[in-house]
XYZ file of C-alpha atoms in Angstrom:
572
model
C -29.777 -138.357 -25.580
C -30.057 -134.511 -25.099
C -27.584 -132.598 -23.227
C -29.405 -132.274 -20.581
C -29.486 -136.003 -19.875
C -25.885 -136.489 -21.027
C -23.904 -133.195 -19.222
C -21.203 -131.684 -21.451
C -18.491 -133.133 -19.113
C -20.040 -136.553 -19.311
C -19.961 -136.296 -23.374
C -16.281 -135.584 -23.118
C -15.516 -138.164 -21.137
C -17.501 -140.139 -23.620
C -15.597 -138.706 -26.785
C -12.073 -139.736 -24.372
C -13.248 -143.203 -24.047
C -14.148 -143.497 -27.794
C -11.839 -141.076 -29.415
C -14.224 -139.792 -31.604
C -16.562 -136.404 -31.631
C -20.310 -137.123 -32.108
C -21.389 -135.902 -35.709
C -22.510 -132.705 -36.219
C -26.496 -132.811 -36.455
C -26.465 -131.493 -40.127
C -23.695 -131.160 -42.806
C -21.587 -127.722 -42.834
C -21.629 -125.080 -45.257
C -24.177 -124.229 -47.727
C -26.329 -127.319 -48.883
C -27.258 -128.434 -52.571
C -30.468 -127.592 -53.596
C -32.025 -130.237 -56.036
C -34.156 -128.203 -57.797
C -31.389 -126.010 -58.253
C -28.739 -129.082 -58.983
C -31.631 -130.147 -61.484
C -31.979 -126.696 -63.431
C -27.916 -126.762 -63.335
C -27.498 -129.817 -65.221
C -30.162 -128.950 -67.870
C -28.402 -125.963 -69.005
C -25.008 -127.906 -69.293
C -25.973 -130.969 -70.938
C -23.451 -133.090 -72.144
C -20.580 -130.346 -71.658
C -17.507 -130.693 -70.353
C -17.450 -130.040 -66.595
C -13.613 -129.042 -66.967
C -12.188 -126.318 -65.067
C -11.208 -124.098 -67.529
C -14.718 -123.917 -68.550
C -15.931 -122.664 -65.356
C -16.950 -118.833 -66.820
C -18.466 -120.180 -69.333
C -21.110 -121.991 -67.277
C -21.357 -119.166 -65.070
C -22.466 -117.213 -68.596
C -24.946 -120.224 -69.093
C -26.825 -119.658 -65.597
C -26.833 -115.992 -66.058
C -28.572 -116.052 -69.572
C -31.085 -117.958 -68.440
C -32.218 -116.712 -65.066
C -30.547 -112.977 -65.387
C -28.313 -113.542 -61.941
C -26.431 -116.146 -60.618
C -28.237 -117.619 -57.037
C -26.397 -118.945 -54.465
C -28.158 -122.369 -55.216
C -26.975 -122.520 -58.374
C -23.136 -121.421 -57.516
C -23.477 -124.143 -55.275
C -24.776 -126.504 -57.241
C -22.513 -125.745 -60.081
C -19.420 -125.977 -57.283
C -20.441 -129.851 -57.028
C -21.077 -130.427 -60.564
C -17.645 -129.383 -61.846
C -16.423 -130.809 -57.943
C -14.998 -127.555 -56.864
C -14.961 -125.793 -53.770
C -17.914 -123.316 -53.747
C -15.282 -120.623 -52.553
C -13.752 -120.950 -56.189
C -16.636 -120.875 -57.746
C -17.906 -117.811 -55.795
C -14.523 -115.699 -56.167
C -14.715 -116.038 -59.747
C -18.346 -115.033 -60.322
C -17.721 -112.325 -58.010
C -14.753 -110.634 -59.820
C -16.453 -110.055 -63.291
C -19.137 -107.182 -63.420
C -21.728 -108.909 -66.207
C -22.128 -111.376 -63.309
C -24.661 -110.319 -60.978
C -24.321 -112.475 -57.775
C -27.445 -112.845 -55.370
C -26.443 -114.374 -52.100
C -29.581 -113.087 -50.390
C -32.847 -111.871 -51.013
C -34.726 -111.016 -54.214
C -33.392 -111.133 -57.932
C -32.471 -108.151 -59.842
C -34.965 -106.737 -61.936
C -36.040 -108.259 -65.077
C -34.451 -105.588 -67.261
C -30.973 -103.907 -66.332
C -29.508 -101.256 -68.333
C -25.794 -100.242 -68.561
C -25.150 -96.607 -69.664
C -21.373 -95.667 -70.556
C -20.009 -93.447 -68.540
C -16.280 -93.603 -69.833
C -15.084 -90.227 -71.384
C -16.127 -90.183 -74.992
C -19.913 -91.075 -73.567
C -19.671 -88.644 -70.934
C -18.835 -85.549 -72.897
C -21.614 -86.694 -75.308
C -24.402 -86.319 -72.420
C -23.886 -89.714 -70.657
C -24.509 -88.129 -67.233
C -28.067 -86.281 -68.368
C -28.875 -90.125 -69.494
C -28.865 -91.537 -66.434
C -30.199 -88.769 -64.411
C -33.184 -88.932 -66.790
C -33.692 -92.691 -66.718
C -36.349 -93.299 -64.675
C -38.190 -96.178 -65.873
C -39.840 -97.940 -62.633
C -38.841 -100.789 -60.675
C -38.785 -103.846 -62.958
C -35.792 -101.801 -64.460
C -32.401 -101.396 -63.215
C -30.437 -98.772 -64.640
C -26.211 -99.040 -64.055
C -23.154 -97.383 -64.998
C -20.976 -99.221 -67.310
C -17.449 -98.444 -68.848
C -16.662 -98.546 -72.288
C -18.900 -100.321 -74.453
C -17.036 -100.221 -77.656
C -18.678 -98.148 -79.333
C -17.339 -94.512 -78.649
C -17.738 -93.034 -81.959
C -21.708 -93.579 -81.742
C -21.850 -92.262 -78.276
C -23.496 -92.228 -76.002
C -24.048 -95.707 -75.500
C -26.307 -97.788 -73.292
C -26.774 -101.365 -73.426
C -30.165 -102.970 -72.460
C -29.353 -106.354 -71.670
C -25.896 -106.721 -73.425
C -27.779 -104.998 -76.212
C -26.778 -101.863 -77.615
C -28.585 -98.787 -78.524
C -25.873 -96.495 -80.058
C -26.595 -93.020 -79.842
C -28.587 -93.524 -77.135
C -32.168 -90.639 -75.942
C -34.137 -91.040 -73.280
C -36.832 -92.320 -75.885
C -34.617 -94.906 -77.379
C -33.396 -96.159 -74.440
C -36.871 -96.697 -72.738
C -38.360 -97.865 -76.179
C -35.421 -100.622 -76.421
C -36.303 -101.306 -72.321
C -39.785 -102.066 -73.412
C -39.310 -104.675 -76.051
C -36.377 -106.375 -74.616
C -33.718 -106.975 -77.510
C -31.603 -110.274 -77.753
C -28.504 -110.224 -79.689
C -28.601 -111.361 -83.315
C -25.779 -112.624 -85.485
C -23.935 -109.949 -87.280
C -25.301 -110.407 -90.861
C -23.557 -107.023 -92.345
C -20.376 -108.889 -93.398
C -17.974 -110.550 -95.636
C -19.346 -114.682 -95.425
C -16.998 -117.353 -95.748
C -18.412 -118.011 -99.173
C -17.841 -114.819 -100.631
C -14.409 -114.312 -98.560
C -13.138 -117.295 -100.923
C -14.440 -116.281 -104.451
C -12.488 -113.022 -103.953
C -9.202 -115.661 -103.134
C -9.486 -116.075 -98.990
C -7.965 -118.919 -97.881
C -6.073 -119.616 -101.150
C -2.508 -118.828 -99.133
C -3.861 -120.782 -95.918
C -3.732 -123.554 -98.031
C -0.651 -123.279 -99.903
C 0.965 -122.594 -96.262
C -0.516 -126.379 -95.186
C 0.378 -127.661 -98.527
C 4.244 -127.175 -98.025
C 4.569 -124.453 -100.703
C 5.360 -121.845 -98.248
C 7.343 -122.308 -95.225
C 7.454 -120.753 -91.798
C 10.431 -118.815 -91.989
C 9.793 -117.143 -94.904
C 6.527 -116.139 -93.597
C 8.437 -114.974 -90.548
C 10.854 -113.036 -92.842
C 7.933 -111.520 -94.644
C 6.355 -109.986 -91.627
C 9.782 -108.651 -89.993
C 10.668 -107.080 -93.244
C 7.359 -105.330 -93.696
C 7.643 -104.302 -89.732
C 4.174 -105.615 -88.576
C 3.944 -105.139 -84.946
C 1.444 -105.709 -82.358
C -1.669 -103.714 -82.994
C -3.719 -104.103 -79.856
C -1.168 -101.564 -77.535
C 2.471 -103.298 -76.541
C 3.746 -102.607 -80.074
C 6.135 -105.595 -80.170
C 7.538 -107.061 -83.352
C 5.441 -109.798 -84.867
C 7.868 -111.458 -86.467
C 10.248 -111.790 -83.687
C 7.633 -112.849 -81.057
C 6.610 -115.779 -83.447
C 10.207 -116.957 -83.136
C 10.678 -116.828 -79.778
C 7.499 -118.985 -79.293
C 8.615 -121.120 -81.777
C 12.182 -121.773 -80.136
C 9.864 -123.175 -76.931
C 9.407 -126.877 -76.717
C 5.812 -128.331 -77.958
C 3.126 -128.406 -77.321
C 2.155 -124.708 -78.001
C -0.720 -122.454 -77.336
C -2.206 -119.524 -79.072
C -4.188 -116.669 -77.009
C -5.655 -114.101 -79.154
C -6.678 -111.103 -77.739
C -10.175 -109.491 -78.615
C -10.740 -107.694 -74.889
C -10.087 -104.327 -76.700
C -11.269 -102.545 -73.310
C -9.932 -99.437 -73.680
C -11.738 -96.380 -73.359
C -11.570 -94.708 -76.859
C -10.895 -98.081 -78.322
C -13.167 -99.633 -81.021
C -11.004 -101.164 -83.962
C -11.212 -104.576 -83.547
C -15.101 -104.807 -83.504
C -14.984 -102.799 -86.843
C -12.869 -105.187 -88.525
C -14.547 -108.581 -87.022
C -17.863 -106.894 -87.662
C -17.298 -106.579 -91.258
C -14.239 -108.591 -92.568
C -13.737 -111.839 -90.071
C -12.362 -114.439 -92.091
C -9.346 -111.801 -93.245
C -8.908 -111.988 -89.597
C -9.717 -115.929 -89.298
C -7.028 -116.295 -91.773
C -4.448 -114.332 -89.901
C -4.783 -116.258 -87.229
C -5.309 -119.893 -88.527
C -1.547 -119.256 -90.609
C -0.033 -117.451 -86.994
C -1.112 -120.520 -85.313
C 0.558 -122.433 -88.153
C 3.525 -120.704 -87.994
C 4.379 -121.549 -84.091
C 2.544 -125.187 -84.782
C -0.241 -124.529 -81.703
C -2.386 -126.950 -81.198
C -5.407 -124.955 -80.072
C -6.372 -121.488 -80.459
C -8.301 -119.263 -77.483
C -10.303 -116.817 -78.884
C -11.316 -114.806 -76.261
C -13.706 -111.825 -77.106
C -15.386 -108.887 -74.791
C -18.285 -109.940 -73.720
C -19.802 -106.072 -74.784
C -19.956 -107.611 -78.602
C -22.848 -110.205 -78.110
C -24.025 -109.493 -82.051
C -20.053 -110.336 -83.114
C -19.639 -113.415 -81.048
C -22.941 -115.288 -82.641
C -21.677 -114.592 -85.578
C -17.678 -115.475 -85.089
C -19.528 -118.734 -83.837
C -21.645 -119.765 -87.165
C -18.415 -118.877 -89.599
C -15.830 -120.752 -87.533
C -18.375 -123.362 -87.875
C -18.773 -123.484 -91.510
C -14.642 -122.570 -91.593
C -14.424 -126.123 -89.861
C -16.719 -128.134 -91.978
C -15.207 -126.855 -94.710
C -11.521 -128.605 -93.382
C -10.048 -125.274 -93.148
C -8.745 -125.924 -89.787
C -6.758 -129.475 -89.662
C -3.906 -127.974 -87.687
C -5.219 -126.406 -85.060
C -8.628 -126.333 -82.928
C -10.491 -123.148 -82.524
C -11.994 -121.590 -79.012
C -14.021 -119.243 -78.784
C -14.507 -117.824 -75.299
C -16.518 -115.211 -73.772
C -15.044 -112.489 -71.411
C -17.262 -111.049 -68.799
C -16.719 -107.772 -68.276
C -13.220 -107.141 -66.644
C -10.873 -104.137 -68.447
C -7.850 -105.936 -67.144
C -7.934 -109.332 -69.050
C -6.558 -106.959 -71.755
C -3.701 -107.748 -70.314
C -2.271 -110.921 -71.459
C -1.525 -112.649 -69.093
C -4.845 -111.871 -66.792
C -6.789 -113.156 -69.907
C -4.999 -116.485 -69.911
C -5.685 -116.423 -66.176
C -9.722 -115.795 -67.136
C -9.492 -118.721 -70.002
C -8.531 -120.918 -67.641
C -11.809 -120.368 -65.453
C -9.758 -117.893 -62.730
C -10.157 -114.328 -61.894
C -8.432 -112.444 -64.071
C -5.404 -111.738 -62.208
C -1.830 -110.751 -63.703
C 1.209 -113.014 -63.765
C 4.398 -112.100 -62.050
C 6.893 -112.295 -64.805
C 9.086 -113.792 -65.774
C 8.071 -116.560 -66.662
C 6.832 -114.682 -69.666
C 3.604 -116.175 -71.657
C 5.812 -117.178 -74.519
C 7.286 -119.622 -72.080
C 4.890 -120.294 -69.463
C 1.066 -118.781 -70.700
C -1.984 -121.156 -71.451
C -2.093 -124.139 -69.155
C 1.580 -123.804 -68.391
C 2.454 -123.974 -72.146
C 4.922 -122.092 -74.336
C 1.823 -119.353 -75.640
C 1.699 -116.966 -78.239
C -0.727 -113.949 -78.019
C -1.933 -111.835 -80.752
C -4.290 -109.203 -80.968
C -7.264 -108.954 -83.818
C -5.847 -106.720 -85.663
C -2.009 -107.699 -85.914
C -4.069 -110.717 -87.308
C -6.159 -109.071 -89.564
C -3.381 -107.368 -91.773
C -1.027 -110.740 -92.332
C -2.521 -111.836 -95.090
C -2.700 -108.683 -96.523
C 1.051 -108.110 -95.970
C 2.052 -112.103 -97.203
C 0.375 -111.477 -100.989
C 1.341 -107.568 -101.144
C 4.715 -108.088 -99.788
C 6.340 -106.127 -96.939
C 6.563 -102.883 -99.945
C 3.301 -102.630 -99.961
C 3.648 -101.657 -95.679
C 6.876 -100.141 -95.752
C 6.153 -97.591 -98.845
C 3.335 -95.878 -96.520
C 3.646 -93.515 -94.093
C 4.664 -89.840 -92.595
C 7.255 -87.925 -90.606
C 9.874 -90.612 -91.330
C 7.539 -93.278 -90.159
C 6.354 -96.609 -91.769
C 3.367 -98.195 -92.141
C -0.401 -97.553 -91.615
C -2.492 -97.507 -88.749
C -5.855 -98.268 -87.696
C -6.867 -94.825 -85.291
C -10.212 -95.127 -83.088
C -11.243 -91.601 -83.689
C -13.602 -90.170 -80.984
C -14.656 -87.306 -79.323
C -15.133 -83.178 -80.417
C -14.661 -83.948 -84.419
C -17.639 -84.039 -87.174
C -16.991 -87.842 -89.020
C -14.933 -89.953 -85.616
C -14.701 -93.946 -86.581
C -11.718 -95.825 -87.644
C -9.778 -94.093 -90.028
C -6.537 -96.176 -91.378
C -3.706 -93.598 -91.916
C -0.447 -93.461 -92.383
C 1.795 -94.285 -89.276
C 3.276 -91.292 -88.142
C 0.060 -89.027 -89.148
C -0.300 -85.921 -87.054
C -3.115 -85.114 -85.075
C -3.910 -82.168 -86.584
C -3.404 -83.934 -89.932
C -5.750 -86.626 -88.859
C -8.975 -84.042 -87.697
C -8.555 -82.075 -91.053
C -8.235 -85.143 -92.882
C -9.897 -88.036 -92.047
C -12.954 -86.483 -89.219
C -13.901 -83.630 -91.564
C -12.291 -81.136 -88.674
C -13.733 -79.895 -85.202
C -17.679 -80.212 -84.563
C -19.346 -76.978 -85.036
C -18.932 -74.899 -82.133
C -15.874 -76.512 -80.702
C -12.548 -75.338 -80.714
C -9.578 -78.194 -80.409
C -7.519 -77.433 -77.342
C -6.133 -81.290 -76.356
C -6.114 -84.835 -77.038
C -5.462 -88.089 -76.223
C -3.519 -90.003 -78.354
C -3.795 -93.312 -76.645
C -6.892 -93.417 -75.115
C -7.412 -93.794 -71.260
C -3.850 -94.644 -70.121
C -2.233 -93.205 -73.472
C -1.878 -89.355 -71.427
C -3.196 -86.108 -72.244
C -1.422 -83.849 -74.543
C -2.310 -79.740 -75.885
C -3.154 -78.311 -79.092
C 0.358 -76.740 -79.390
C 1.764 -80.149 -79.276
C -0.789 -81.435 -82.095
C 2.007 -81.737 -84.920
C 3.625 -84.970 -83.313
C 4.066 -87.704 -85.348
C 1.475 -90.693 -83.899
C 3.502 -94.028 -84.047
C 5.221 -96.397 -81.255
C 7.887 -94.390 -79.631
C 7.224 -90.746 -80.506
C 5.414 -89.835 -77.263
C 6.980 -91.381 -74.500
C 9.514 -88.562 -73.725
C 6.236 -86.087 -73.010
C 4.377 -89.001 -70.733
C 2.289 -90.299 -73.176
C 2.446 -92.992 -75.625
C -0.064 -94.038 -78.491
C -0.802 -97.946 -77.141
C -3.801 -99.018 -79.092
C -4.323 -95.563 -81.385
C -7.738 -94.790 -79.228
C -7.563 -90.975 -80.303
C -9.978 -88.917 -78.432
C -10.431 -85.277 -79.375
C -10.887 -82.843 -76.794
C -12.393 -78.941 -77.095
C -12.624 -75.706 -75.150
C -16.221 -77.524 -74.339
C -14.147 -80.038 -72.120
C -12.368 -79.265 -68.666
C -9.330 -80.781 -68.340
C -9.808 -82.233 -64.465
C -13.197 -83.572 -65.580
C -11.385 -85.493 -67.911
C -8.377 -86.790 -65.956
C -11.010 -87.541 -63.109
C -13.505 -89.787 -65.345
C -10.650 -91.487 -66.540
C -9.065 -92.520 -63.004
C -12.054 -93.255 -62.121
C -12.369 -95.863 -64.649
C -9.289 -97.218 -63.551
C -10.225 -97.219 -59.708
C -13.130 -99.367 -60.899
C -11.124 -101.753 -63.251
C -8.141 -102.442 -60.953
C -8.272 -106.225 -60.177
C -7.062 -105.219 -56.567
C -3.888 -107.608 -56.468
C -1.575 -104.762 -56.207
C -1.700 -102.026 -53.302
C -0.393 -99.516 -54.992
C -2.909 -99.253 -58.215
C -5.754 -100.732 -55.657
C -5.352 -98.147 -53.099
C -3.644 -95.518 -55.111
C -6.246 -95.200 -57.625
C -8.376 -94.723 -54.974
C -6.892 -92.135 -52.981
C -6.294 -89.952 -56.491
C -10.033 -89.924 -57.601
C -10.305 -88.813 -53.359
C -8.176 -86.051 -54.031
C -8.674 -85.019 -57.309
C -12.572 -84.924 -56.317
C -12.276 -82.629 -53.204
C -10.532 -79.080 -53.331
C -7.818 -77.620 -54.667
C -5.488 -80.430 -56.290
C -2.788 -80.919 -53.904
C 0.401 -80.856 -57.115
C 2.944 -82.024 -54.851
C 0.753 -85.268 -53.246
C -0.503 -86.118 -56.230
C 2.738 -86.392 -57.962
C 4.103 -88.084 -55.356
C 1.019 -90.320 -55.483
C 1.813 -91.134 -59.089
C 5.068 -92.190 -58.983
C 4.594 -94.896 -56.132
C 1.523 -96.515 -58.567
C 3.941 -96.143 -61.576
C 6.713 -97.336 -59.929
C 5.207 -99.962 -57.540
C 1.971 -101.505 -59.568
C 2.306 -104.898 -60.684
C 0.784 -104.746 -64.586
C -0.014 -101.904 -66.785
C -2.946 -100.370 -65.253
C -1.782 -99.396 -61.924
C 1.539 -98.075 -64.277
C -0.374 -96.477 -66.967
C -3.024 -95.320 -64.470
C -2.016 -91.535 -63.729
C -0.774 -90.824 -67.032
C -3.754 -88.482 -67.099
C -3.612 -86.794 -64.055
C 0.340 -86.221 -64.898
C -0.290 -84.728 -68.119
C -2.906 -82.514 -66.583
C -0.941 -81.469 -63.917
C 2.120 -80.636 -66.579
C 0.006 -79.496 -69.571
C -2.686 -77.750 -68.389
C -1.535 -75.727 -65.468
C -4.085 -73.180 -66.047
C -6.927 -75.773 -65.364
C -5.885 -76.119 -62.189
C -6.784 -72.874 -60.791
C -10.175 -73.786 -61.916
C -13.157 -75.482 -60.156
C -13.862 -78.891 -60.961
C -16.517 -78.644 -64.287
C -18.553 -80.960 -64.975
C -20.754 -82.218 -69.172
């Protein structure tokens, strides 16, 4: 009966006699497609519809159709039977995810061209003012690719050309490039003739035992590599002194601009790395292992996925079970406990602490975390002995470090040097000195967060702890070398603007703060007094790292280079 012949007050009478509201004509909310339900369950097979594997699926859909509809999000939300809201937030939050609520696709192609500071100041902004390559191509700005010492970079796809022309590019838009397995490395095969795996196996054959690995790796003062600089040794005991069952995160979102260490050591040495980590997760007796690796290194990841294969049919694994999982383009799940957040399907939020992740991390397990190359260097450091670490180094430091060399120099890379090394020592030494034509005047010694330091303070020692009384600090060793070429507020701005886009928004002050500094440190005169002020509410307020570490930059500026500041804003 329509309303007209039933008059709203004679259909609630009728709902008062009945107690019950006449059902809406059609179902609310957004509706399963079955096409799309169809195409859904092709892609995932017989996989596991668990939560945790949520971003992982999302990956699936977006390989294969270049986007992620809102048919598919919603037919993906019943498959794994959750709410489409959690489904949608998640796809939202990661950048490689290109959500399409309404109206056409994306173009076929899209290209991503680095815009973070060692890309810009090697032409990244004449790249994509020059890429104009019609409309089935869309060309993007990306952060850092990984890849700063071949910059710039642009990625077709999640493909990269390194050193990137307007003729490359377009030539690598034209053909379309899918990733290929890595083939340019050490294969588990020839990793064992030259004696991998021989102390893996004398670890699971009771001829070593855990503390004395433990002992070995305090002694020779292995820390962790991938920024946090916390002893090794001591953070394997204090997971181990948690109840089972344990978890192992490792850490392979190396996101940090200037940063590129762990993809040269996976790239050409992984099962020195493999090791590591299959004796760490011995060590603290973790059941699984969570690999989780940038999503920027589609080449590495195919071919981290055939070795651990052939590493498990071999029986090298019988204590623990190996995960690999794929980020998806979010800076902050460098931080550890917004990556466990992203392995377990979420945005990648950080944790309020405590509970730290060595007592509450990976599905509300005791968790260690470990960067790649912490990992890399244990086995090393077990046959060699902790001499072999402690006997190296400068300036009354110990040890050796990997530095991710970038910037104004003629040979940047990774260049392992003694801990403690000089900047000065490590341009005249290891990157054949300035590129012609430049003259050094700064540099950052920790890449985007690390600060921004002169040439008249270029004889500090480089190691944990040396920098923090001048505002700066060395984190991951992402060394960026700057010239009279570069202007100091260019540099402070690209950087905070990296973090404006990277902030997972949680936190006001590093959402909004961030924000408001790139404002004011794009328009006029810099305002000293605000921005300092500025500064110390997102250092002392932010909830993680980022929104802490954020205006290290813009302070060191602002100390450093007061000249600059009389200066109008230069641009590459």
């Amino acid at each position: 009966m329509s309303l007209v012949e039933n008059p709203p007050e004679l259909a609630s009478e009728a709902r008062m006699r009945t107690g019950r509201r006449r059902p809406p004509r059609k179902p609310k909310g957004r509706q399963v497609e079955p096409d799309a339900l169809e195409e859904v369950r092709a892609l995932l097979t017989d996989r596991s519809r668990r939560r945790d594997l949520l971003i992982e699926h999302l990956h699936l859909i977006q390989d294969k159709y270049g986007h992620l509809s809102a048919a598919h999000l919603a037919a993906l939300a019943l498959e794994m039977k959750m709410a489409l809201t959690e489904v949608y937030e998640v796809a939202t939050f990661y950048s490689h995810f290109d959500v399409v609520k309404e109206g056409p696709p994306p173009p076929p192609v899209t290209i991503r061209v680095c815009d973070s500071l060692s890309c810009a100041m090697a032409g990244a902004e004449r790249l994509l003012e020059g890429l104009k390559l019609g409309s089935e191509v869309r060309v993007v700005r990306a952060p850092c690719m990984g890849a700063c010492d071949r910059a710039p970079v642009a990625a077709v796809g999640h493909v990269q050309v390194h050193n990137a022309t307007l003729p490359s590019v377009a030539a690598a838009a034209k053909v379309k490039p899918h990733a290929h397995a890595w083939h340019d490395h050490i294969g588990l095969d020839a990793y064992q003739k030259s004696g991998g795996y021989k102390l893996l196996k004398e670890c699971l054959g009771g001829k070593r035992t855990r503390d004395d690995i433990i002992k070995i790796v305090s002694d020779a003062g292995l820390r962790g590599l991938g920024g946090a600089g916390f002893p090794t040794g001591r953070k394997w005991s204090l997971v181990r002194a948690e109840p089972a069952p344990r978890m192992f995160a490792v850490n392979a979102d190396e996101g940090e601009p200037g940063t590129f260490k762990d993809r040269f050591y996976l790239e050409r040495d992984p099962h020195r790395f493999i090791e590591g980590m299959l004796l760490a997760a011995w060590v603290v007796e973790a059941e699984e292992v969570f690999f989780y690796l940038r999503d920027e290194y589609p080449e590495v990841r195919l071919m981290l996925l055939d070795e651990i294969k052939k590493l498990e049919d071999a029986g090298l694994s019988p204590h623990t079970k190996i995960h690999l999982r794929r980020g998806a383009g979010a800076y902050i799940c460098g931080e550890e406990s917004a990556m466990i957040e992203s392995i377990e399907g979420k945005r990648g939020l950080p944790r309020h602490r405590p509970p730290y992740v060595a007592q509450v991390g990976l599905f509300g397990r005791p968790t260690l975390e470990q960067n790649v190359e912490t990992l890399f260097w244990i086995r090393d450091i077990i046959e060699k002995g902790p001499q072999w670490v402690t006997s190296q180094g400068r300036h009354e430091r110990k040890g050796f470090r990997s530095f991710s060399v970038s910037g104004r120099v003629k040979n940047p890379g990774v260049k392992l040097a003694p801990a403690g090394i000089t900047v000065r020592e490590l341009i005249d030494e290891f990157c054949g000195g300035m590129a012609d034509g430049h003259k050094f005047k700064g540099y950052l010694p920790g890449g985007a967060s690390g600060g921004i330091l002169p040439e008249s303070m270029a004889d500090l020692p480089l190691d944990f702890g040396t920098l923090e009384k001048y505002g700066c600090f060395v984190g991951s060793h992402a060394v960026v070398i700057l010239s009279d070429k570069d202007d100091m507020k260019a540099v402070a701005l690209n950087l905070m603007k990296f973090f404006e886009d990277e902030s997972c928004g949680q936190c006001t002050p590093c959402r909004v703060g961030t924000e408001k500094a790139v404002k004011l440190m794009q328009h006029g005169p810099w305002n000293e007094g605000l921005l300092n002020e500025l500064s110390t509410a997102m250092r002392d307020a932010s909830i993680c790292g980022l929104g802490q570490a954020a205006s290290n930059p813009l302070t060191c500026v602002l100390k450093y280079f007061p000249d600059e500041l009389k200066k109008p804003l230069g641009t590459w």
